[in-house]
Amino acid sequence: MKVSVVKESAPGERRVALVPEVLSKLRAAGLEVDVEAGAGDRSWFTDDGYAEAGAGVVSRSEALAADVVLTVGKPDAAAVAALRPGQVLIGMLSPLTDPDLVQALASAGVTAISLDMLPRTLPRAQPMDALSSQANIAGYKAALIAAAEYGRFFPLLITAAGTARPARVLVLGTGVAGLQAIGTARRLGAVVSAYDVRPETRAEAESVGATFIELSTIGPASGEGGYARELTEDERLAQQQELAGHIARHDVVITTAQVPGRRPPLLVTEDALKAMAAGSVIVDMGASPLGGNVAGSEPGRTVVTDNGVTIVGAAGLPSTMPTAASAMYARNVTALLLSLISDGALALDGDDELLAGVIVTRDGAIVHPALSHTNEPEA
Ligand code: NAD
């Protein structure tokens, strides 16, 4: 069975789905691996490196013809058009927010497996958890960006020219990315506070060195699968108002809050921004075309408010550390592939809880329970 890696086509995407290091494991399992020429260039993995590890270096059309095609992000329309029935596509396909792509893959008869739909709380899913591996990188990079943008020191510094107090950093949202941001800011010497709407994250935030902030005006909002639920309108307003006081007391705010399939919650309002001191920095990891965690943030852009607050719309952070991000993603994909291979072929048991979570389209239909309504005829 042939597995291939295609070069990513999304603007700014520098990652690649496999790195040479994982090829020996795949080949030992009986897989042949092809890599599109230049696929690893932007993450510093050369064609020669892949060839030395036993891969064939092939054209794009050859790569798109393999039994299993691997990507990091969504394939472009031309790549989808080149796929044929029965092929398997594995990547982070964002099916909840791209129904057109899902429909196109179903119509093409492709079996689409989306790693961002993985049931992450299953212990055997952990080595395949690409959302976590990439969120770890994003949280680390967000803290570095915050430190680089901030006009003062993160650590306490005592020098002949005077003493610098440590920066006060607030991390909003303490999932995988938030915890890594806390740890990184702490290692840089900042004093870190953190808040999340899921109270069970308190112990985790404290274990990496943050002081956990509890809000008195809203209760817990844990949802399903370890995620947060969307807040009601009243809860949202209460949260924004109470958070504003905490935000104003911090020099740096890193926001990471997400609710699956929804627009990121707005945590830092216009009013909260106005109450911040000039020179404060916010890194909004929730920044998206739908809006982010911070009023006025724009993905991929840095804006400065009239009162001197720098807001970094930090989109696509894993791609800014493409070598580490690709290596971790490659291990996630490899773990998934190895778990699916039986006698040199893919065994896709749709009754398996893990597979049912990730298979989005199959045999010409949209099969994922979270999406299959889009297949129903309109009334
Ligand atoms: P995420 O990216 O979906 O969200 C980031 C954080 O934002 C979450 O902690 C969430 O609670 C928080 N958030 C959402 N709305 C908020 C609001 N209005 N105000 C404040 N915070 C808000 O989360 P994630 O990092 O992908 O992790 C989600 C969960 O999955 C975590 O509990 C994580 O530990 C869990 N997880 C479990 C496993 C496992 O069991 N093996 C593996 C990976 C992740």
Tab-separated table of C-alpha atoms and ligand atoms in Angstrom:
chain	number	residue	atom	x	y	z
A	1	MET	CA	0.000	0.000	0.000
A	2	LYS	CA	1.299	3.398	-0.945
A	3	VAL	CA	1.150	6.400	1.390
A	4	SER	CA	2.060	9.851	0.109
A	5	VAL	CA	2.748	13.317	1.406
A	6	VAL	CA	1.619	16.303	-0.659
A	7	LYS	CA	3.063	19.770	-0.356
A	8	GLU	CA	0.778	22.081	1.624
A	9	SER	CA	-0.878	24.752	-0.473
A	10	ALA	CA	-2.488	27.091	2.081
A	11	PRO	CA	-0.866	30.548	2.160
A	12	GLY	CA	1.728	30.781	4.952
A	13	GLU	CA	1.592	27.061	5.702
A	14	ARG	CA	5.134	25.789	6.264
A	15	ARG	CA	4.480	22.396	7.809
A	16	VAL	CA	4.723	18.976	6.146
A	17	ALA	CA	2.760	15.853	7.107
A	18	LEU	CA	5.674	13.395	7.477
A	19	VAL	CA	9.332	13.907	8.340
A	20	PRO	CA	12.179	11.521	7.445
A	21	GLU	CA	12.496	10.329	11.051
A	22	VAL	CA	9.153	8.457	10.994
A	23	LEU	CA	9.633	6.696	7.666
A	24	SER	CA	11.433	3.653	9.067
A	25	LYS	CA	8.408	2.804	11.221
A	26	LEU	CA	6.000	3.134	8.325
A	27	ARG	CA	8.170	1.097	6.023
A	28	ALA	CA	8.635	-1.583	8.682
A	29	ALA	CA	4.843	-1.894	8.716
A	30	GLY	CA	4.926	-2.675	4.989
A	31	LEU	CA	4.002	0.770	3.662
A	32	GLU	CA	5.621	2.380	0.647
A	33	VAL	CA	6.046	6.140	1.131
A	34	ASP	CA	6.122	8.803	-1.587
A	35	VAL	CA	6.785	12.491	-0.921
A	36	GLU	CA	5.979	15.298	-3.340
A	37	ALA	CA	9.215	17.021	-4.374
A	38	GLY	CA	9.792	20.079	-2.187
A	39	ALA	CA	7.080	19.144	0.341
A	40	GLY	CA	9.469	19.567	3.273
A	41	ASP	CA	11.390	22.588	1.959
A	42	ARG	CA	9.661	25.153	4.128
A	43	SER	CA	10.246	23.141	7.298
A	44	TRP	CA	13.874	22.360	6.412
A	45	PHE	CA	13.366	18.712	5.458
A	46	THR	CA	15.058	18.134	2.108
A	47	ASP	CA	14.057	15.775	-0.711
A	48	ASP	CA	17.421	14.061	-0.192
A	49	GLY	CA	16.593	13.518	3.469
A	50	TYR	CA	13.329	11.792	2.542
A	51	ALA	CA	15.040	9.734	-0.165
A	52	GLU	CA	17.762	8.616	2.262
A	53	ALA	CA	15.025	7.519	4.661
A	54	GLY	CA	13.548	5.352	1.888
A	55	ALA	CA	10.826	7.529	0.374
A	56	GLY	CA	10.188	8.028	-3.313
A	57	VAL	CA	10.358	11.704	-4.293
A	58	VAL	CA	7.560	12.198	-6.826
A	59	SER	CA	5.517	14.792	-8.714
A	60	ARG	CA	2.355	16.304	-7.243
A	61	SER	CA	0.087	14.262	-9.504
A	62	GLU	CA	1.877	11.052	-8.500
A	63	ALA	CA	1.609	11.967	-4.827
A	64	LEU	CA	-2.118	12.629	-5.236
A	65	ALA	CA	-2.568	9.157	-6.748
A	66	ALA	CA	-1.411	7.152	-3.688
A	67	ASP	CA	-3.767	4.881	-1.724
A	68	VAL	CA	-3.465	7.136	1.313
A	69	VAL	CA	-2.720	10.852	0.904
A	70	LEU	CA	-1.426	12.739	3.934
A	71	THR	CA	-1.743	16.474	4.503
A	72	VAL	CA	-1.441	18.821	7.446
A	73	GLY	CA	-4.254	21.212	6.555
A	74	LYS	CA	-7.038	21.251	4.005
A	75	PRO	CA	-6.209	20.272	0.402
A	76	ASP	CA	-6.921	22.894	-2.256
A	77	ALA	CA	-9.703	22.473	-4.826
A	78	ALA	CA	-7.312	21.189	-7.511
A	79	ALA	CA	-6.006	18.484	-5.181
A	80	VAL	CA	-9.539	17.409	-4.258
A	81	ALA	CA	-10.433	17.268	-7.946
A	82	ALA	CA	-7.474	14.949	-8.560
A	83	LEU	CA	-8.573	12.399	-5.948
A	84	ARG	CA	-10.483	9.283	-6.982
A	85	PRO	CA	-13.025	7.027	-5.264
A	86	GLY	CA	-11.586	4.729	-2.617
A	87	GLN	CA	-8.572	6.884	-1.798
A	88	VAL	CA	-8.010	7.818	1.832
A	89	LEU	CA	-7.145	11.387	2.794
A	90	ILE	CA	-5.774	12.081	6.273
A	91	GLY	CA	-5.231	15.610	7.589
A	92	MET	CA	-6.634	18.305	9.850
A	93	LEU	CA	-9.561	19.090	7.581
A	94	SER	CA	-11.654	21.404	9.839
A	95	PRO	CA	-14.860	19.681	8.688
A	96	LEU	CA	-17.069	21.522	11.184
A	97	THR	CA	-16.284	24.849	9.588
A	98	ASP	CA	-15.898	23.792	5.933
A	99	PRO	CA	-19.039	21.949	4.775
A	100	ASP	CA	-18.175	22.567	1.099
A	101	LEU	CA	-14.903	20.658	1.405
A	102	VAL	CA	-16.672	17.807	3.207
A	103	GLN	CA	-19.274	17.624	0.450
A	104	ALA	CA	-16.595	17.704	-2.257
A	105	LEU	CA	-14.691	14.843	-0.593
A	106	ALA	CA	-17.875	12.803	-0.200
A	107	SER	CA	-18.798	13.411	-3.841
A	108	ALA	CA	-15.293	12.346	-4.906
A	109	GLY	CA	-15.819	9.038	-3.077
A	110	VAL	CA	-12.830	9.721	-0.844
A	111	THR	CA	-12.539	8.361	2.680
A	112	ALA	CA	-11.625	11.509	4.598
A	113	ILE	CA	-10.077	11.134	8.047
A	114	SER	CA	-9.796	14.339	10.022
A	115	LEU	CA	-7.331	14.291	12.891
A	116	ASP	CA	-8.886	17.405	14.417
A	117	MET	CA	-12.020	15.342	15.163
A	118	LEU	CA	-10.115	12.776	17.264
A	119	PRO	CA	-11.892	11.719	20.491
A	120	ARG	CA	-9.025	13.055	22.568
A	121	THR	CA	-10.053	11.649	25.914
A	122	LEU	CA	-9.534	8.038	24.737
A	123	PRO	CA	-6.159	6.997	26.201
A	124	ARG	CA	-5.136	5.209	22.953
A	125	ALA	CA	-5.804	8.427	21.001
A	126	GLN	CA	-3.131	10.391	22.871
A	127	PRO	CA	-0.171	9.608	20.569
A	128	MET	CA	-2.383	10.694	17.627
A	129	ASP	CA	-3.543	13.951	19.212
A	130	ALA	CA	-2.453	16.520	16.645
A	131	LEU	CA	-4.589	19.271	18.172
A	132	SER	CA	-2.597	18.923	21.394
A	133	SER	CA	0.805	18.681	19.717
A	134	GLN	CA	0.140	21.799	17.673
A	135	ALA	CA	-1.474	23.663	20.594
A	136	ASN	CA	1.630	23.024	22.672
A	137	ILE	CA	3.734	24.725	20.029
A	138	ALA	CA	1.265	27.588	19.691
A	139	GLY	CA	1.200	28.241	23.440
A	140	TYR	CA	4.986	28.289	23.649
A	141	LYS	CA	5.285	30.659	20.687
A	142	ALA	CA	2.527	32.947	22.017
A	143	ALA	CA	4.507	33.516	25.210
A	144	LEU	CA	7.672	34.256	23.203
A	145	ILE	CA	5.799	36.716	20.982
A	146	ALA	CA	4.352	38.434	24.043
A	147	ALA	CA	7.827	38.770	25.569
A	148	ALA	CA	9.246	40.113	22.305
A	149	GLU	CA	6.465	42.708	21.906
A	150	TYR	CA	6.537	43.848	25.535
A	151	GLY	CA	8.645	46.944	26.101
A	152	ARG	CA	9.961	45.778	29.463
A	153	PHE	CA	11.485	42.645	30.965
A	154	PHE	CA	9.591	39.468	31.819
A	155	PRO	CA	11.930	38.508	34.736
A	156	LEU	CA	12.820	40.403	37.883
A	157	LEU	CA	16.178	41.977	37.099
A	158	ILE	CA	18.455	43.647	39.595
A	159	THR	CA	21.145	45.651	37.826
A	160	ALA	CA	23.444	48.602	38.542
A	161	ALA	CA	20.986	50.716	36.530
A	162	GLY	CA	18.105	49.776	38.791
A	163	THR	CA	15.643	47.000	39.445
A	164	ALA	CA	13.036	45.817	36.948
A	165	ARG	CA	9.951	44.211	38.414
A	166	PRO	CA	8.737	41.033	36.745
A	167	ALA	CA	5.983	41.281	34.150
A	168	ARG	CA	2.480	40.328	35.250
A	169	VAL	CA	1.089	37.922	32.675
A	170	LEU	CA	-2.517	36.728	32.531
A	171	VAL	CA	-3.397	33.613	30.505
A	172	LEU	CA	-7.081	33.291	29.625
A	173	GLY	CA	-8.039	29.723	28.737
A	174	THR	CA	-5.899	26.994	30.302
A	175	GLY	CA	-6.260	24.109	27.836
A	176	VAL	CA	-3.190	22.641	26.185
A	177	ALA	CA	-1.979	25.925	24.640
A	178	GLY	CA	-2.718	27.979	27.760
A	179	LEU	CA	-0.794	25.617	30.021
A	180	GLN	CA	2.217	25.745	27.707
A	181	ALA	CA	1.986	29.563	27.590
A	182	ILE	CA	1.929	29.665	31.394
A	183	GLY	CA	4.967	27.386	31.655
A	184	THR	CA	6.907	29.348	29.063
A	185	ALA	CA	6.100	32.759	30.590
A	186	ARG	CA	7.123	31.397	33.990
A	187	ARG	CA	10.411	30.093	32.607
A	188	LEU	CA	11.043	33.601	31.279
A	189	GLY	CA	10.534	34.886	34.819
A	190	ALA	CA	7.078	36.469	34.640
A	191	VAL	CA	4.522	36.322	37.424
A	192	VAL	CA	1.598	34.459	35.862
A	193	SER	CA	-2.127	34.356	36.627
A	194	ALA	CA	-4.615	32.242	34.733
A	195	TYR	CA	-8.342	31.799	34.275
A	196	ASP	CA	-10.543	29.212	32.603
A	197	VAL	CA	-14.241	28.636	32.619
A	198	ARG	CA	-13.638	24.949	33.443
A	199	PRO	CA	-12.778	24.822	37.169
A	200	GLU	CA	-11.067	21.433	36.789
A	201	THR	CA	-8.192	23.219	35.033
A	202	ARG	CA	-7.252	25.012	38.258
A	203	ALA	CA	-4.914	22.257	39.515
A	204	GLU	CA	-3.222	21.988	36.098
A	205	ALA	CA	-2.646	25.752	35.890
A	206	GLU	CA	-1.272	25.817	39.424
A	207	SER	CA	1.015	22.866	38.705
A	208	VAL	CA	2.795	24.854	35.986
A	209	GLY	CA	3.186	27.883	38.228
A	210	ALA	CA	0.148	30.132	37.735
A	211	THR	CA	-2.163	31.656	40.314
A	212	PHE	CA	-5.693	30.696	39.301
A	213	ILE	CA	-8.328	33.424	39.185
A	214	GLU	CA	-11.893	32.485	40.042
A	215	LEU	CA	-14.774	34.685	38.939
A	216	SER	CA	-17.607	35.178	41.412
A	217	THR	CA	-20.262	36.126	38.855
A	218	ILE	CA	-20.346	32.975	36.720
A	219	GLY	CA	-20.353	29.287	37.564
A	220	PRO	CA	-18.528	26.393	35.919
A	221	ALA	CA	-19.041	25.895	32.184
A	222	SER	CA	-17.530	22.519	31.411
A	223	GLY	CA	-19.003	20.874	28.320
A	224	GLU	CA	-18.570	17.483	26.708
A	225	GLY	CA	-15.336	15.662	25.856
A	226	GLY	CA	-13.198	17.842	28.153
A	227	TYR	CA	-14.149	21.038	26.294
A	228	ALA	CA	-15.912	24.172	27.517
A	229	ARG	CA	-19.550	24.795	26.620
A	230	GLU	CA	-20.693	28.024	25.034
A	231	LEU	CA	-21.747	30.580	27.666
A	232	THR	CA	-25.228	32.075	27.775
A	233	GLU	CA	-25.560	35.762	26.925
A	234	ASP	CA	-25.885	36.670	30.636
A	235	GLU	CA	-22.863	34.584	31.588
A	236	ARG	CA	-20.842	36.102	28.774
A	237	LEU	CA	-21.545	39.670	29.873
A	238	ALA	CA	-20.867	38.864	33.541
A	239	GLN	CA	-17.600	37.186	32.585
A	240	GLN	CA	-16.455	40.064	30.394
A	241	GLN	CA	-17.205	42.625	33.094
A	242	GLU	CA	-15.512	40.778	35.920
A	243	LEU	CA	-12.519	39.828	33.796
A	244	ALA	CA	-11.985	43.474	32.798
A	245	GLY	CA	-10.787	44.347	36.317
A	246	HIS	CA	-8.248	41.517	36.270
A	247	ILE	CA	-7.084	42.343	32.754
A	248	ALA	CA	-6.370	45.968	33.725
A	249	ARG	CA	-4.002	44.782	36.467
A	250	HIS	CA	-1.808	42.831	34.049
A	251	ASP	CA	0.936	43.921	31.652
A	252	VAL	CA	0.529	41.043	29.232
A	253	VAL	CA	-2.536	38.971	28.381
A	254	ILE	CA	-2.421	35.753	26.328
A	255	THR	CA	-5.837	34.495	25.244
A	256	THR	CA	-6.412	30.904	24.099
A	257	ALA	CA	-10.153	30.331	24.650
A	258	GLN	CA	-11.998	28.129	22.164
A	259	VAL	CA	-15.315	26.320	22.052
A	260	PRO	CA	-15.373	23.569	19.385
A	261	GLY	CA	-17.291	24.507	16.233
A	262	ARG	CA	-18.176	27.985	17.544
A	263	ARG	CA	-16.794	31.452	17.142
A	264	PRO	CA	-14.089	32.036	19.816
A	265	PRO	CA	-15.608	33.693	22.898
A	266	LEU	CA	-14.940	37.424	23.311
A	267	LEU	CA	-13.090	37.806	26.613
A	268	VAL	CA	-11.372	41.198	26.269
A	269	THR	CA	-13.898	43.872	25.309
A	270	GLU	CA	-13.367	47.428	24.039
A	271	ASP	CA	-13.950	48.677	27.600
A	272	ALA	CA	-11.415	46.232	29.020
A	273	LEU	CA	-8.864	47.425	26.454
A	274	LYS	CA	-9.465	51.058	27.418
A	275	ALA	CA	-8.707	50.240	31.053
A	276	MET	CA	-5.277	48.752	30.231
A	277	ALA	CA	-2.077	50.748	30.658
A	278	ALA	CA	-0.131	52.011	27.644
A	279	GLY	CA	2.579	49.515	26.732
A	280	SER	CA	0.439	46.500	27.616
A	281	VAL	CA	0.522	43.591	25.176
A	282	ILE	CA	-2.162	41.087	24.239
A	283	VAL	CA	-1.522	37.986	22.161
A	284	ASP	CA	-4.853	36.663	20.884
A	285	MET	CA	-4.498	33.014	19.910
A	286	GLY	CA	-8.219	32.892	19.243
A	287	ALA	CA	-7.871	35.444	16.413
A	288	SER	CA	-9.873	34.212	13.427
A	289	PRO	CA	-11.791	35.596	10.485
A	290	LEU	CA	-14.929	35.192	12.648
A	291	GLY	CA	-13.412	37.375	15.380
A	292	GLY	CA	-11.199	36.404	18.297
A	293	ASN	CA	-10.989	36.551	22.074
A	294	VAL	CA	-10.067	40.242	21.912
A	295	ALA	CA	-12.094	43.130	20.492
A	296	GLY	CA	-10.422	44.461	17.359
A	297	SER	CA	-7.903	41.650	16.910
A	298	GLU	CA	-7.201	40.569	13.352
A	299	PRO	CA	-5.598	37.236	12.417
A	300	GLY	CA	-2.035	37.668	11.210
A	301	ARG	CA	-1.914	41.379	12.111
A	302	THR	CA	-0.622	43.465	14.998
A	303	VAL	CA	-2.663	46.526	15.903
A	304	VAL	CA	-2.054	49.212	18.517
A	305	THR	CA	-5.054	50.812	20.208
A	306	ASP	CA	-5.368	54.575	20.755
A	307	ASN	CA	-4.394	54.082	24.395
A	308	GLY	CA	-1.225	52.168	23.490
A	309	VAL	CA	-2.204	48.507	23.853
A	310	THR	CA	-0.531	46.210	21.300
A	311	ILE	CA	-2.836	43.411	20.146
A	312	VAL	CA	-1.174	40.579	18.219
A	313	GLY	CA	-3.664	38.515	16.196
A	314	ALA	CA	-1.692	35.305	16.487
A	315	ALA	CA	-3.044	33.016	13.781
A	316	GLY	CA	-1.197	29.955	12.498
A	317	LEU	CA	1.466	29.853	15.223
A	318	PRO	CA	2.452	26.178	14.750
A	319	SER	CA	3.475	27.001	11.199
A	320	THR	CA	5.955	29.569	12.541
A	321	MET	CA	7.880	26.684	14.155
A	322	PRO	CA	7.536	24.356	11.174
A	323	THR	CA	10.308	21.903	11.973
A	324	ALA	CA	9.067	21.025	15.450
A	325	ALA	CA	5.417	21.236	14.398
A	326	SER	CA	5.967	18.900	11.427
A	327	ALA	CA	7.942	16.404	13.514
A	328	MET	CA	5.206	16.249	16.142
A	329	TYR	CA	2.422	16.076	13.570
A	330	ALA	CA	4.297	13.325	11.691
A	331	ARG	CA	4.436	11.261	14.894
A	332	ASN	CA	0.682	11.792	15.399
A	333	VAL	CA	-0.132	10.679	11.834
A	334	THR	CA	2.254	7.738	12.094
A	335	ALA	CA	0.583	6.565	15.318
A	336	LEU	CA	-2.807	6.714	13.593
A	337	LEU	CA	-1.596	4.903	10.473
A	338	LEU	CA	0.149	2.152	12.430
A	339	SER	CA	-2.999	1.593	14.477
A	340	LEU	CA	-5.014	1.138	11.272
A	341	ILE	CA	-2.740	-1.244	9.412
A	342	SER	CA	-3.473	-4.915	9.391
A	343	ASP	CA	-1.542	-7.244	7.035
A	344	GLY	CA	-0.204	-4.297	5.043
A	345	ALA	CA	-3.665	-2.816	4.350
A	346	LEU	CA	-5.857	-0.258	6.105
A	347	ALA	CA	-8.564	-1.782	8.275
A	348	LEU	CA	-11.187	0.909	8.831
A	349	ASP	CA	-13.669	-0.477	11.317
A	350	GLY	CA	-16.409	2.158	11.424
A	351	ASP	CA	-17.757	0.732	14.709
A	352	ASP	CA	-14.531	1.544	16.500
A	353	GLU	CA	-15.070	4.615	18.721
A	354	LEU	CA	-11.809	6.262	17.708
A	355	LEU	CA	-12.357	5.736	13.988
A	356	ALA	CA	-16.005	6.750	14.132
A	357	GLY	CA	-14.735	10.011	15.622
A	358	VAL	CA	-12.336	10.794	12.785
A	359	ILE	CA	-13.907	9.373	9.616
A	360	VAL	CA	-15.798	12.216	8.004
A	361	THR	CA	-16.721	10.847	4.562
A	362	ARG	CA	-16.813	7.313	3.204
A	363	ASP	CA	-18.305	5.507	0.179
A	364	GLY	CA	-19.642	8.739	-1.286
A	365	ALA	CA	-21.445	9.887	1.887
A	366	ILE	CA	-20.846	12.194	4.835
A	367	VAL	CA	-20.767	9.706	7.701
A	368	HIS	CA	-19.662	11.671	10.758
A	369	PRO	CA	-22.471	12.053	13.320
A	370	ALA	CA	-21.597	15.712	13.859
A	371	LEU	CA	-21.986	16.379	10.128
A	372	SER	CA	-24.304	13.815	8.625
A	373	HIS	CA	-27.330	16.173	8.851
A	374	THR	CA	-25.759	18.074	5.949
A	375	ASN	CA	-26.476	14.969	3.875
A	376	GLU	CA	-30.200	14.999	4.540
A	377	PRO	CA	-32.398	16.281	1.747
A	378	GLU	CA	-33.793	19.750	2.318
A	379	ALA	CA	-37.423	19.876	3.464
B	1	NAD	P1	-9.620	24.398	23.479
B	1	NAD	O1	-8.569	24.796	22.513
B	1	NAD	O2	-10.929	23.888	22.976
B	1	NAD	O3	-9.918	25.647	24.412
B	1	NAD	C1	-8.894	26.262	25.150
B	1	NAD	C2	-9.394	26.579	26.535
B	1	NAD	O4	-10.330	27.650	26.454
B	1	NAD	C3	-10.122	25.430	27.222
B	1	NAD	O5	-9.442	25.113	28.421
B	1	NAD	C4	-11.503	25.987	27.480
B	1	NAD	O6	-12.063	25.540	28.715
B	1	NAD	C5	-11.244	27.471	27.501
B	1	NAD	N1	-12.420	28.316	27.303
B	1	NAD	C6	-13.435	28.167	26.419
B	1	NAD	N2	-14.339	29.154	26.564
B	1	NAD	C7	-13.897	29.958	27.553
B	1	NAD	C8	-14.380	31.133	28.157
B	1	NAD	N3	-15.522	31.697	27.775
B	1	NAD	N4	-13.660	31.679	29.146
B	1	NAD	C9	-12.487	31.113	29.545
B	1	NAD	N5	-11.968	30.014	29.019
B	1	NAD	C10	-12.672	29.431	28.036
B	1	NAD	O7	-9.069	23.346	24.523
B	1	NAD	P2	-7.902	22.316	24.347
B	1	NAD	O8	-6.632	22.911	24.733
B	1	NAD	O9	-8.023	21.714	23.013
B	1	NAD	O10	-8.267	21.267	25.453
B	1	NAD	C11	-9.589	20.887	25.678
B	1	NAD	C12	-9.634	19.830	26.713
B	1	NAD	O11	-9.261	18.585	26.172
B	1	NAD	C13	-8.765	20.027	27.918
B	1	NAD	O12	-9.491	19.589	29.041
B	1	NAD	C14	-7.652	19.113	27.693
B	1	NAD	O13	-7.024	18.727	28.894
B	1	NAD	C15	-8.428	17.990	27.126
B	1	NAD	N6	-7.565	17.051	26.536
B	1	NAD	C16	-7.613	15.838	27.066
B	1	NAD	C17	-6.788	14.886	26.582
B	1	NAD	C18	-6.844	13.541	27.179
B	1	NAD	O14	-7.706	13.240	27.970
B	1	NAD	N7	-5.922	12.711	26.853
B	1	NAD	C19	-5.932	15.174	25.540
B	1	NAD	C20	-5.927	16.440	24.994
B	1	NAD	C21	-6.754	17.379	25.513
